[in-house]
mmCIF file with all atom_site columns, C-alpha atoms in Angstrom:
data_model
loop_
_atom_site.group_PDB
_atom_site.id
_atom_site.type_symbol
_atom_site.label_atom_id
_atom_site.label_alt_id
_atom_site.label_comp_id
_atom_site.label_asym_id
_atom_site.label_entity_id
_atom_site.label_seq_id
_atom_site.pdbx_PDB_ins_code
_atom_site.Cartn_x
_atom_site.Cartn_y
_atom_site.Cartn_z
_atom_site.occupancy
_atom_site.B_iso_or_equiv
_atom_site.pdbx_formal_charge
_atom_site.auth_seq_id
_atom_site.auth_comp_id
_atom_site.auth_asym_id
_atom_site.auth_atom_id
_atom_site.pdbx_PDB_model_num
ATOM 1   C CA . UNK A 1 1   ? -9.264   52.289 61.705 1.00 48.00 ? 1   UNK A CA 1
ATOM 2   C CA . UNK A 1 2   ? -9.638   54.724 58.847 1.00 52.00 ? 2   UNK A CA 1
ATOM 3   C CA . UNK A 1 3   ? -13.001  53.179 58.106 1.00 55.00 ? 3   UNK A CA 1
ATOM 4   C CA . UNK A 1 4   ? -14.047  53.558 61.743 1.00 50.00 ? 4   UNK A CA 1
ATOM 5   C CA . UNK A 1 5   ? -13.173  57.251 61.585 1.00 56.00 ? 5   UNK A CA 1
ATOM 6   C CA . UNK A 1 6   ? -15.255  57.631 58.426 1.00 60.00 ? 6   UNK A CA 1
ATOM 7   C CA . UNK A 1 7   ? -18.367  56.294 60.175 1.00 57.00 ? 7   UNK A CA 1
ATOM 8   C CA . UNK A 1 8   ? -17.608  58.370 63.226 1.00 57.00 ? 8   UNK A CA 1
ATOM 9   C CA . UNK A 1 9   ? -17.790  61.479 61.074 1.00 61.00 ? 9   UNK A CA 1
ATOM 10  C CA . UNK A 1 10  ? -21.518  60.821 60.759 1.00 60.00 ? 10  UNK A CA 1
ATOM 11  C CA . UNK A 1 11  ? -21.836  60.019 64.387 1.00 57.00 ? 11  UNK A CA 1
ATOM 12  C CA . UNK A 1 12  ? -21.855  56.256 63.774 1.00 63.00 ? 12  UNK A CA 1
ATOM 13  C CA . UNK A 1 13  ? -19.237  54.129 65.453 1.00 65.00 ? 13  UNK A CA 1
ATOM 14  C CA . UNK A 1 14  ? -19.650  50.561 64.203 1.00 68.00 ? 14  UNK A CA 1
ATOM 15  C CA . UNK A 1 15  ? -17.642  47.576 65.285 1.00 80.00 ? 15  UNK A CA 1
ATOM 16  C CA . UNK A 1 16  ? -16.760  44.706 62.964 1.00 79.00 ? 16  UNK A CA 1
ATOM 17  C CA . UNK A 1 17  ? -19.497  42.496 64.436 1.00 81.00 ? 17  UNK A CA 1
ATOM 18  C CA . UNK A 1 18  ? -22.129  45.104 63.686 1.00 84.00 ? 18  UNK A CA 1
ATOM 19  C CA . UNK A 1 19  ? -20.779  45.599 60.186 1.00 84.00 ? 19  UNK A CA 1
ATOM 20  C CA . UNK A 1 20  ? -20.936  41.866 59.476 1.00 87.00 ? 20  UNK A CA 1
ATOM 21  C CA . UNK A 1 21  ? -24.452  41.704 60.889 1.00 89.00 ? 21  UNK A CA 1
ATOM 22  C CA . UNK A 1 22  ? -25.610  44.547 58.650 1.00 89.00 ? 22  UNK A CA 1
ATOM 23  C CA . UNK A 1 23  ? -23.869  42.986 55.648 1.00 91.00 ? 23  UNK A CA 1
ATOM 24  C CA . UNK A 1 24  ? -25.556  39.634 56.288 1.00 93.00 ? 24  UNK A CA 1
ATOM 25  C CA . UNK A 1 25  ? -28.914  41.342 56.730 1.00 95.00 ? 25  UNK A CA 1
ATOM 26  C CA . UNK A 1 26  ? -28.449  43.239 53.467 1.00 94.00 ? 26  UNK A CA 1
ATOM 27  C CA . UNK A 1 27  ? -27.493  40.098 51.568 1.00 95.00 ? 27  UNK A CA 1
ATOM 28  C CA . UNK A 1 28  ? -30.440  38.201 53.048 1.00 94.00 ? 28  UNK A CA 1
ATOM 29  C CA . UNK A 1 29  ? -32.942  40.928 52.202 1.00 95.00 ? 29  UNK A CA 1
ATOM 30  C CA . UNK A 1 30  ? -31.492  41.268 48.716 1.00 94.00 ? 30  UNK A CA 1
ATOM 31  C CA . UNK A 1 31  ? -31.749  37.550 48.024 1.00 95.00 ? 31  UNK A CA 1
ATOM 32  C CA . UNK A 1 32  ? -35.306  37.454 49.410 1.00 95.00 ? 32  UNK A CA 1
ATOM 33  C CA . UNK A 1 33  ? -36.238  40.349 47.129 1.00 95.00 ? 33  UNK A CA 1
ATOM 34  C CA . UNK A 1 34  ? -34.795  38.594 44.070 1.00 96.00 ? 34  UNK A CA 1
ATOM 35  C CA . UNK A 1 35  ? -36.496  35.301 44.960 1.00 96.00 ? 35  UNK A CA 1
ATOM 36  C CA . UNK A 1 36  ? -39.811  37.096 45.547 1.00 95.00 ? 36  UNK A CA 1
ATOM 37  C CA . UNK A 1 37  ? -39.578  38.927 42.230 1.00 96.00 ? 37  UNK A CA 1
ATOM 38  C CA . UNK A 1 38  ? -38.758  35.731 40.353 1.00 96.00 ? 38  UNK A CA 1
ATOM 39  C CA . UNK A 1 39  ? -41.660  33.958 42.064 1.00 95.00 ? 39  UNK A CA 1
ATOM 40  C CA . UNK A 1 40  ? -44.076  36.691 41.032 1.00 96.00 ? 40  UNK A CA 1
ATOM 41  C CA . UNK A 1 41  ? -42.857  36.613 37.427 1.00 96.00 ? 41  UNK A CA 1
ATOM 42  C CA . UNK A 1 42  ? -43.055  32.820 37.187 1.00 96.00 ? 42  UNK A CA 1
ATOM 43  C CA . UNK A 1 43  ? -46.499  32.628 38.818 1.00 96.00 ? 43  UNK A CA 1
ATOM 44  C CA . UNK A 1 44  ? -47.834  35.300 36.450 1.00 96.00 ? 44  UNK A CA 1
ATOM 45  C CA . UNK A 1 45  ? -46.487  33.379 33.461 1.00 96.00 ? 45  UNK A CA 1
ATOM 46  C CA . UNK A 1 46  ? -48.000  30.140 34.804 1.00 96.00 ? 46  UNK A CA 1
ATOM 47  C CA . UNK A 1 47  ? -51.405  31.839 35.226 1.00 96.00 ? 47  UNK A CA 1
ATOM 48  C CA . UNK A 1 48  ? -51.273  33.237 31.706 1.00 96.00 ? 48  UNK A CA 1
ATOM 49  C CA . UNK A 1 49  ? -50.381  29.833 30.270 1.00 96.00 ? 49  UNK A CA 1
ATOM 50  C CA . UNK A 1 50  ? -53.152  28.168 32.282 1.00 95.00 ? 50  UNK A CA 1
ATOM 51  C CA . UNK A 1 51  ? -55.785  30.659 31.185 1.00 96.00 ? 51  UNK A CA 1
ATOM 52  C CA . UNK A 1 52  ? -54.631  30.409 27.570 1.00 96.00 ? 52  UNK A CA 1
ATOM 53  C CA . UNK A 1 53  ? -54.984  26.637 27.673 1.00 96.00 ? 53  UNK A CA 1
ATOM 54  C CA . UNK A 1 54  ? -58.437  26.927 29.262 1.00 96.00 ? 54  UNK A CA 1
ATOM 55  C CA . UNK A 1 55  ? -59.574  29.331 26.547 1.00 96.00 ? 55  UNK A CA 1
ATOM 56  C CA . UNK A 1 56  ? -58.183  27.028 23.851 1.00 96.00 ? 56  UNK A CA 1
ATOM 57  C CA . UNK A 1 57  ? -60.208  24.189 25.367 1.00 96.00 ? 57  UNK A CA 1
ATOM 58  C CA . UNK A 1 58  ? -63.372  26.292 25.327 1.00 97.00 ? 58  UNK A CA 1
ATOM 59  C CA . UNK A 1 59  ? -62.683  27.309 21.730 1.00 96.00 ? 59  UNK A CA 1
ATOM 60  C CA . UNK A 1 60  ? -62.231  23.676 20.684 1.00 96.00 ? 60  UNK A CA 1
ATOM 61  C CA . UNK A 1 61  ? -65.439  22.648 22.457 1.00 96.00 ? 61  UNK A CA 1
ATOM 62  C CA . UNK A 1 62  ? -67.416  25.427 20.765 1.00 97.00 ? 62  UNK A CA 1
ATOM 63  C CA . UNK A 1 63  ? -65.926  24.520 17.398 1.00 96.00 ? 63  UNK A CA 1
ATOM 64  C CA . UNK A 1 64  ? -66.940  20.888 17.835 1.00 96.00 ? 64  UNK A CA 1
ATOM 65  C CA . UNK A 1 65  ? -70.406  21.966 18.959 1.00 97.00 ? 65  UNK A CA 1
ATOM 66  C CA . UNK A 1 66  ? -70.865  24.125 15.837 1.00 96.00 ? 66  UNK A CA 1
ATOM 67  C CA . UNK A 1 67  ? -69.616  21.353 13.556 1.00 96.00 ? 67  UNK A CA 1
ATOM 68  C CA . UNK A 1 68  ? -71.987  18.884 15.217 1.00 96.00 ? 68  UNK A CA 1
ATOM 69  C CA . UNK A 1 69  ? -74.918  21.282 14.820 1.00 97.00 ? 69  UNK A CA 1
ATOM 70  C CA . UNK A 1 70  ? -74.223  21.842 11.123 1.00 96.00 ? 70  UNK A CA 1
ATOM 71  C CA . UNK A 1 71  ? -73.852  18.087 10.643 1.00 95.00 ? 71  UNK A CA 1
ATOM 72  C CA . UNK A 1 72  ? -77.280  17.631 12.243 1.00 96.00 ? 72  UNK A CA 1
ATOM 73  C CA . UNK A 1 73  ? -78.768  20.307 9.979  1.00 95.00 ? 73  UNK A CA 1
ATOM 74  C CA . UNK A 1 74  ? -77.139  18.678 6.941  1.00 94.00 ? 74  UNK A CA 1
ATOM 75  C CA . UNK A 1 75  ? -78.764  15.370 7.883  1.00 94.00 ? 75  UNK A CA 1
ATOM 76  C CA . UNK A 1 76  ? -82.151  17.035 8.313  1.00 92.00 ? 76  UNK A CA 1
ATOM 77  C CA . UNK A 1 77  ? -81.842  18.724 4.926  1.00 90.00 ? 77  UNK A CA 1
ATOM 78  C CA . UNK A 1 78  ? -81.058  15.389 3.301  1.00 90.00 ? 78  UNK A CA 1
ATOM 79  C CA . UNK A 1 79  ? -84.033  13.723 4.989  1.00 89.00 ? 79  UNK A CA 1
ATOM 80  C CA . UNK A 1 80  ? -86.402  16.570 4.125  1.00 87.00 ? 80  UNK A CA 1
ATOM 81  C CA . UNK A 1 81  ? -85.241  16.624 0.504  1.00 85.00 ? 81  UNK A CA 1
ATOM 82  C CA . UNK A 1 82  ? -86.291  12.976 0.213  1.00 88.00 ? 82  UNK A CA 1
ATOM 83  C CA . UNK A 1 83  ? -89.779  13.639 1.635  1.00 88.00 ? 83  UNK A CA 1
ATOM 84  C CA . UNK A 1 84  ? -92.380  14.343 -1.096 1.00 89.00 ? 84  UNK A CA 1
ATOM 85  C CA . UNK A 1 85  ? -94.652  16.337 1.204  1.00 92.00 ? 85  UNK A CA 1
ATOM 86  C CA . UNK A 1 86  ? -91.808  18.691 2.189  1.00 87.00 ? 86  UNK A CA 1
ATOM 87  C CA . UNK A 1 87  ? -90.776  19.279 -1.446 1.00 86.00 ? 87  UNK A CA 1
ATOM 88  C CA . UNK A 1 88  ? -94.372  20.104 -2.425 1.00 91.00 ? 88  UNK A CA 1
ATOM 89  C CA . UNK A 1 89  ? -94.758  22.462 0.536  1.00 91.00 ? 89  UNK A CA 1
ATOM 90  C CA . UNK A 1 90  ? -91.491  24.182 -0.374 1.00 89.00 ? 90  UNK A CA 1
ATOM 91  C CA . UNK A 1 91  ? -92.629  24.719 -3.958 1.00 90.00 ? 91  UNK A CA 1
ATOM 92  C CA . UNK A 1 92  ? -95.922  26.241 -2.756 1.00 92.00 ? 92  UNK A CA 1
ATOM 93  C CA . UNK A 1 93  ? -94.055  28.421 -0.248 1.00 91.00 ? 93  UNK A CA 1
ATOM 94  C CA . UNK A 1 94  ? -91.838  29.774 -3.035 1.00 91.00 ? 94  UNK A CA 1
ATOM 95  C CA . UNK A 1 95  ? -94.922  30.630 -5.111 1.00 90.00 ? 95  UNK A CA 1
ATOM 96  C CA . UNK A 1 96  ? -96.635  32.290 -2.146 1.00 86.00 ? 96  UNK A CA 1
ATOM 97  C CA . UNK A 1 97  ? -93.518  34.245 -1.206 1.00 86.00 ? 97  UNK A CA 1
ATOM 98  C CA . UNK A 1 98  ? -93.195  35.513 -4.794 1.00 84.00 ? 98  UNK A CA 1
ATOM 99  C CA . UNK A 1 99  ? -96.767  36.860 -4.558 1.00 81.00 ? 99  UNK A CA 1
ATOM 100 C CA . UNK A 1 100 ? -96.102  38.858 -1.366 1.00 80.00 ? 100 UNK A CA 1
ATOM 101 C CA . UNK A 1 101 ? -94.872  42.078 -3.068 1.00 77.00 ? 101 UNK A CA 1
ATOM 102 C CA . UNK A 1 102 ? -97.947  42.212 -5.333 1.00 76.00 ? 102 UNK A CA 1
ATOM 103 C CA . UNK A 1 103 ? -100.295 41.598 -2.403 1.00 72.00 ? 103 UNK A CA 1
ATOM 104 C CA . UNK A 1 104 ? -98.464  44.199 -0.320 1.00 72.00 ? 104 UNK A CA 1
ATOM 105 C CA . UNK A 1 105 ? -98.902  46.841 -3.014 1.00 71.00 ? 105 UNK A CA 1
ATOM 106 C CA . UNK A 1 106 ? -102.616 46.040 -3.263 1.00 67.00 ? 106 UNK A CA 1
ATOM 107 C CA . UNK A 1 107 ? -103.122 46.139 0.509  1.00 67.00 ? 107 UNK A CA 1
ATOM 108 C CA . UNK A 1 108 ? -101.218 49.385 1.086  1.00 67.00 ? 108 UNK A CA 1
ATOM 109 C CA . UNK A 1 109 ? -102.682 51.360 -1.835 1.00 69.00 ? 109 UNK A CA 1
ATOM 110 C CA . UNK A 1 110 ? -105.432 53.928 -1.150 1.00 72.00 ? 110 UNK A CA 1
ATOM 111 C CA . UNK A 1 111 ? -108.267 51.370 -1.301 1.00 69.00 ? 111 UNK A CA 1
ATOM 112 C CA . UNK A 1 112 ? -106.470 48.412 0.295  1.00 72.00 ? 112 UNK A CA 1
ATOM 113 C CA . UNK A 1 113 ? -107.325 46.713 3.581  1.00 75.00 ? 113 UNK A CA 1
ATOM 114 C CA . UNK A 1 114 ? -104.117 47.658 5.392  1.00 75.00 ? 114 UNK A CA 1
ATOM 115 C CA . UNK A 1 115 ? -104.443 51.289 4.263  1.00 75.00 ? 115 UNK A CA 1
ATOM 116 C CA . UNK A 1 116 ? -108.019 51.475 5.528  1.00 78.00 ? 116 UNK A CA 1
ATOM 117 C CA . UNK A 1 117 ? -107.191 49.914 8.895  1.00 80.00 ? 117 UNK A CA 1
ATOM 118 C CA . UNK A 1 118 ? -104.198 52.176 9.480  1.00 78.00 ? 118 UNK A CA 1
ATOM 119 C CA . UNK A 1 119 ? -106.176 55.237 8.419  1.00 77.00 ? 119 UNK A CA 1
ATOM 120 C CA . UNK A 1 120 ? -109.033 54.211 10.712 1.00 79.00 ? 120 UNK A CA 1
ATOM 121 C CA . UNK A 1 121 ? -106.626 53.746 13.629 1.00 80.00 ? 121 UNK A CA 1
ATOM 122 C CA . UNK A 1 122 ? -105.168 57.227 13.287 1.00 78.00 ? 122 UNK A CA 1
#
């Protein structure tokens, strides 16, 4: 009865049935809240793990693709190194590339072709 008087001070007069109903409702809502929170946490962790595994798969595929490409290039280099025509062309390319700075200086000096064409353009 003392408890009934305490609620009646606030203008609330609850019977035992109402108190048990409110207690059951509170326990039910509390358990639903805990279950919902745990479900959210576990689903977030499952999504993170799934995405991590997917990214690891993509990384592995890209790694294998790069290794395959470099293996292909290695094979081409071996085949080209055995070809006489390719080795001769490479030697001539090296000679021609070494002559580029000299030719560039001649072309861009005051009497060179590039100098004249640029000067004529502007």
